[in-house]
XYZ file of C-alpha atoms in Angstrom:
385
model
C 0.000 0.000 0.000
C 2.986 2.294 0.491
C 3.480 2.547 -3.270
C -0.183 3.373 -3.773
C -0.034 6.218 -1.275
C 3.196 7.476 -2.843
C 1.719 7.507 -6.340
C -1.412 9.200 -5.047
C 0.678 11.821 -3.276
C 2.459 12.557 -6.560
C -0.928 12.918 -8.278
C -2.200 15.230 -5.548
C 0.781 17.502 -6.075
C -0.469 18.259 -9.587
C -4.013 19.120 -8.486
C -5.389 22.411 -9.684
C -3.458 22.524 -12.958
C -6.663 22.005 -14.968
C -9.924 23.925 -14.665
C -9.303 24.545 -10.983
C -8.512 22.805 -7.708
C -10.888 19.893 -7.618
C -10.608 16.233 -6.707
C -7.543 14.010 -6.860
C -7.823 10.470 -5.506
C -6.016 7.149 -5.612
C -7.925 4.343 -3.910
C -7.655 0.599 -3.458
C -10.341 -1.594 -1.943
C -11.434 -5.213 -2.086
C -15.154 -5.668 -1.526
C -16.441 -9.180 -2.162
C -15.397 -10.087 -5.692
C -14.708 -6.460 -6.648
C -11.131 -5.232 -6.601
C -11.184 -1.432 -6.845
C -7.906 0.115 -7.976
C -8.598 3.579 -9.341
C -6.740 6.847 -9.795
C -9.167 9.679 -10.464
C -9.041 13.415 -11.053
C -12.023 15.720 -11.491
C -11.612 19.452 -12.105
C -13.703 22.211 -10.607
C -16.017 23.359 -11.924
C -17.351 20.569 -14.095
C -19.390 17.378 -14.182
C -17.412 14.150 -14.456
C -19.545 11.144 -15.400
C -18.570 7.679 -14.161
C -19.857 5.239 -16.758
C -19.574 1.474 -16.960
C -21.473 -1.808 -16.690
C -23.192 -3.047 -13.534
C -20.617 -4.232 -11.040
C -17.870 -2.015 -12.488
C -17.330 -0.308 -9.125
C -18.925 3.084 -9.802
C -20.973 3.279 -6.593
C -18.162 1.690 -4.573
C -15.797 4.404 -5.788
C -18.269 7.123 -4.791
C -18.768 5.562 -1.362
C -15.006 5.344 -0.877
C -14.634 9.028 -1.753
C -17.350 9.812 0.789
C -15.615 7.719 3.472
C -18.526 5.283 3.614
C -16.199 2.483 2.497
C -12.757 2.338 4.109
C -10.460 2.192 1.092
C -6.693 2.664 1.225
C -5.023 5.584 -0.512
C -5.334 9.337 -0.807
C -8.294 11.683 -1.312
C -7.732 15.415 -1.683
C -10.489 17.930 -2.469
C -10.000 21.675 -3.028
C -6.467 21.399 -1.684
C -7.505 19.714 1.561
C -6.387 16.172 2.349
C -9.405 14.120 3.447
C -7.551 10.867 3.513
C -3.949 9.673 3.385
C -3.465 6.101 4.522
C 0.325 6.330 4.709
C 0.088 9.419 6.942
C -2.712 7.996 9.095
C -5.243 10.600 7.943
C -8.916 9.626 7.546
C -11.743 12.127 7.910
C -15.037 10.374 8.719
C -17.950 11.048 6.396
C -19.601 13.626 8.668
C -16.426 15.731 8.595
C -16.020 15.652 4.819
C -17.692 18.679 3.212
C -19.584 16.779 0.553
C -23.091 16.370 -0.777
C -24.396 12.928 -1.683
C -27.565 12.209 -3.673
C -28.554 8.573 -4.224
C -31.335 6.897 -6.223
C -33.839 7.334 -3.401
C -34.360 10.745 -1.828
C -34.924 9.361 1.720
C -36.746 12.471 2.953
C -38.181 12.895 6.441
C -41.886 12.111 5.971
C -42.959 14.133 9.026
C -41.241 17.316 7.799
C -42.233 19.692 5.036
C -39.847 20.414 2.179
C -38.741 23.483 4.129
C -38.210 21.340 7.217
C -36.119 18.817 5.295
C -33.968 21.601 3.928
C -33.619 23.340 7.295
C -32.433 20.077 8.814
C -29.583 19.930 6.279
C -28.724 23.585 6.857
C -28.635 23.172 10.637
C -26.189 20.279 10.305
C -23.790 22.501 8.328
C -21.327 24.542 10.432
C -22.370 28.189 10.419
C -19.008 29.294 9.069
C -19.380 27.084 5.974
C -22.905 28.046 4.988
C -23.018 29.497 1.473
C -26.766 29.201 0.826
C -29.959 29.631 2.785
C -33.070 27.509 2.348
C -34.746 29.908 -0.056
C -31.716 30.176 -2.340
C -31.215 26.393 -2.423
C -34.898 25.955 -3.252
C -34.675 28.535 -6.011
C -31.719 26.800 -7.634
C -33.733 23.622 -8.156
C -37.180 25.151 -8.723
C -38.795 24.326 -5.381
C -39.967 27.827 -4.413
C -43.655 26.909 -4.584
C -43.282 23.550 -2.834
C -41.637 24.501 0.461
C -44.727 23.853 2.605
C -45.567 20.469 1.079
C -44.776 17.157 2.705
C -42.918 14.411 0.814
C -46.052 12.329 0.161
C -47.399 15.213 -1.929
C -44.370 15.333 -4.208
C -43.629 13.618 -7.495
C -40.510 11.491 -7.881
C -38.716 14.284 -9.703
C -39.689 16.812 -7.020
C -38.406 14.520 -4.275
C -35.060 14.214 -6.016
C -34.889 17.974 -6.377
C -35.379 18.245 -2.614
C -32.536 15.760 -2.140
C -30.366 17.845 -4.456
C -31.180 21.089 -2.618
C -30.462 19.333 0.674
C -27.035 18.312 -0.645
C -26.317 21.904 -1.740
C -27.165 23.186 1.738
C -24.255 21.168 3.071
C -22.093 23.770 1.243
C -19.986 20.944 -0.181
C -16.592 21.042 -1.828
C -17.551 17.868 -3.719
C -20.969 16.758 -4.979
C -21.561 13.036 -5.535
C -24.617 11.981 -7.557
C -25.200 8.219 -7.591
C -27.698 7.476 -10.378
C -30.099 10.154 -9.116
C -32.490 9.596 -12.049
C -32.479 5.778 -12.107
C -35.749 5.394 -10.187
C -37.620 8.060 -12.193
C -39.862 7.668 -15.207
C -39.182 9.537 -18.440
C -41.372 12.520 -17.504
C -39.688 12.936 -14.116
C -36.235 12.690 -15.704
C -37.180 15.383 -18.207
C -38.318 17.541 -15.274
C -35.050 17.370 -13.326
C -32.438 17.247 -16.111
C -32.492 21.010 -16.832
C -31.665 21.713 -13.177
C -28.760 19.268 -13.251
C -27.455 20.895 -16.429
C -27.596 24.367 -14.931
C -26.030 23.337 -11.633
C -23.174 21.713 -13.512
C -22.397 25.106 -15.035
C -22.967 27.154 -11.861
C -21.294 25.154 -9.104
C -17.660 25.986 -8.378
C -16.885 22.420 -7.323
C -16.284 19.043 -8.927
C -19.447 16.998 -9.493
C -19.195 13.220 -9.931
C -22.204 11.711 -11.681
C -22.742 7.936 -11.771
C -25.106 6.693 -14.462
C -25.885 3.801 -16.797
C -27.495 6.196 -19.265
C -25.460 7.285 -22.262
C -28.034 10.006 -22.954
C -27.547 11.497 -19.472
C -23.782 11.512 -20.031
C -24.154 13.315 -23.346
C -26.490 15.874 -21.876
C -24.813 16.646 -18.543
C -21.155 15.621 -18.465
C -18.076 17.659 -19.304
C -15.689 14.761 -18.683
C -16.139 11.023 -18.983
C -14.520 8.259 -16.933
C -14.965 4.698 -18.203
C -14.858 2.207 -15.349
C -14.835 -1.582 -15.614
C -13.945 -4.291 -13.093
C -12.810 -1.691 -10.588
C -10.309 -0.031 -12.914
C -10.472 3.144 -14.977
C -10.198 2.198 -18.642
C -10.167 5.731 -20.051
C -10.798 9.291 -18.885
C -10.912 12.680 -20.528
C -13.124 15.423 -21.964
C -16.422 14.069 -23.253
C -15.870 15.396 -26.773
C -12.517 13.577 -26.969
C -13.721 10.228 -25.668
C -16.811 10.366 -27.865
C -14.514 10.111 -30.889
C -12.853 6.933 -29.638
C -12.686 4.367 -32.396
C -13.510 1.664 -29.877
C -17.203 2.502 -29.534
C -18.047 -0.606 -27.503
C -16.206 0.953 -24.564
C -19.080 3.270 -23.755
C -21.688 3.399 -26.527
C -24.708 1.160 -26.086
C -24.438 -0.146 -29.623
C -23.073 0.618 -33.054
C -26.144 2.654 -33.901
C -25.201 5.081 -31.099
C -21.651 5.806 -32.253
C -21.051 9.490 -32.820
C -19.509 12.693 -31.521
C -20.708 15.655 -29.473
C -19.838 19.347 -29.507
C -20.803 22.545 -27.713
C -22.775 25.032 -29.802
C -24.504 28.398 -29.502
C -27.670 29.584 -31.234
C -26.762 32.526 -33.469
C -30.234 33.277 -34.767
C -32.960 32.193 -37.165
C -33.771 32.538 -40.839
C -37.544 32.444 -40.757
C -37.852 32.924 -44.504
C -35.870 29.724 -45.074
C -37.176 27.913 -41.987
C -33.707 27.536 -40.485
C -31.994 27.892 -37.124
C -28.360 29.000 -37.283
C -25.762 27.599 -34.870
C -22.049 27.990 -34.370
C -19.686 25.283 -33.126
C -16.629 27.363 -32.337
C -16.356 29.436 -35.502
C -18.035 26.773 -37.649
C -21.571 27.649 -38.861
C -24.292 24.975 -38.869
C -27.854 25.117 -40.152
C -30.769 23.152 -38.714
C -34.492 23.044 -39.428
C -36.177 25.878 -37.503
C -36.156 25.160 -33.754
C -37.756 27.130 -30.933
C -34.524 28.252 -29.301
C -33.535 31.769 -28.217
C -30.491 33.424 -29.752
C -27.496 33.086 -27.472
C -28.672 29.772 -26.033
C -25.791 27.375 -25.426
C -26.511 23.744 -26.067
C -24.870 20.482 -27.008
C -25.233 18.879 -30.429
C -24.618 15.293 -31.464
C -23.544 13.844 -34.786
C -24.218 10.137 -35.340
C -21.754 8.239 -37.533
C -24.611 6.703 -39.476
C -25.754 10.235 -40.473
C -22.412 11.279 -42.011
C -21.723 10.376 -45.645
C -18.579 11.308 -47.571
C -17.873 12.743 -51.022
C -14.654 13.890 -52.689
C -16.098 17.057 -54.225
C -18.645 19.501 -52.805
C -22.050 18.597 -54.249
C -23.536 21.200 -56.567
C -27.139 20.424 -55.630
C -28.211 18.675 -52.436
C -30.963 18.810 -49.850
C -28.424 18.307 -47.057
C -28.037 21.507 -45.033
C -24.470 21.031 -43.838
C -21.630 19.891 -46.103
C -18.319 20.355 -44.299
C -14.753 20.143 -45.634
C -12.690 17.636 -43.660
C -9.618 15.449 -43.695
C -9.436 11.785 -42.757
C -7.560 11.090 -39.540
C -8.048 7.341 -39.309
C -9.826 4.442 -40.976
C -10.711 1.857 -38.362
C -11.172 -1.808 -39.312
C -11.162 -1.272 -43.104
C -11.632 -5.025 -43.589
C -15.050 -5.010 -41.882
C -18.293 -4.485 -43.827
C -18.803 -0.979 -42.350
C -15.559 0.690 -41.238
C -15.515 3.801 -39.066
C -13.834 6.918 -40.408
C -12.525 9.554 -37.995
C -12.619 13.016 -39.575
C -11.287 16.428 -38.637
C -13.474 19.230 -39.955
C -11.512 22.067 -41.577
C -12.253 25.615 -42.648
C -12.058 27.001 -46.171
C -8.278 27.279 -45.902
C -7.804 23.710 -44.725
C -7.120 24.623 -41.074
C -8.599 22.438 -38.331
C -11.736 23.833 -36.672
C -11.605 21.593 -33.590
C -14.699 19.600 -34.575
C -14.273 15.880 -35.144
C -16.805 13.574 -36.742
C -17.223 9.845 -37.156
C -18.625 8.398 -40.356
C -19.772 4.821 -40.805
C -19.767 3.816 -44.455
C -19.358 0.577 -46.377
C -16.013 -1.030 -47.167
C -16.958 -0.641 -50.836
C -17.199 3.137 -50.325
C -13.856 3.255 -48.506
C -12.203 1.498 -51.442
C -14.006 3.513 -54.108
C -13.083 6.830 -52.466
C -9.563 5.571 -51.705
C -9.861 6.796 -48.114
C -6.701 6.995 -46.047
C -5.233 9.365 -43.428
C -4.823 12.983 -44.665
C -7.265 12.431 -47.543
C -9.439 15.519 -48.062
C -13.166 14.879 -48.272
C -16.513 16.580 -47.701
C -18.753 15.329 -44.882
C -22.448 15.449 -45.666
C -24.196 15.822 -42.312
C -27.677 14.423 -42.840
C -28.876 15.177 -39.284
C -27.755 17.055 -36.179
C -29.373 16.082 -32.870
C -29.882 18.727 -30.186
C -28.837 17.158 -26.898
C -29.593 20.209 -24.753
């Protein structure tokens, strides 16, 4: 274990070199048949999604970070050492400034929403309090529900109370363990906008455990792929979404694609179009009811990207983008994947990458290989948020 603590200490020394001082951890734990051995960083602010199959160790890792499972190693948050096995440091859960939201809200049935929130506030040291009950309620849209009791709340409303309760702990780390898993589609749609906004507003690392690829695409800034207790890959969502090993996190070949951040520039009502920008790259979509200036995430599925060698002179496709081939994956298979880098009119990279799934016949006919210049015909762009 000495080597684990040493490596973790080295990792902790680099904390804060990314978006801000966040979480750095190196933990080992054997729990039944699971052997957890994970080194994790999560910047602040930002939402880091932990994604992997059942039994991968996602919840165990969260519980170890919270001190609910006694793992060996180092945990440092916002520059403060919560745990260091080699140095004999271990803060119990009640002394770790964290918020934890699980699948079930576990509210006090005999208290109103206000009472549940006041209970959380009263258990937070006065010197740490950053929010009052009203502000926490406002952040998750509970202003009109403060006098209700839990039995009068929907599933989504109960989870919003749990989220507000976690915020009233004034945490330095927020842990969300599949908070939407027990909700139906309508309740998920109700709470997702609040999770999105909090991810942008909170000046702390947020770890989000989920089995849902769609939740990852909508909420996460970073993605950590966990399997059998070990981290298989980690990095910005946009980077990992272009992995040419889609089975690692996509739910199937039909889901393979890339994501990008975009902003609504405006609308062309005469043409029935909404105009977006991804960085400096313009995109056109069928008219959508979105305000100018709205930031959102867009998704490009590989199955919706076809390739041509010359710009088409007449096409119904709204977006035809110049690009260069970066990689052809599995060219011997019936439908290889092509990784593309979108370029501007001068051939300079724009930062947007796309995946295209086409037939092996098309790869051969177009003579596709790295550095080949092509045009990507984007047949559809999905608005993720």
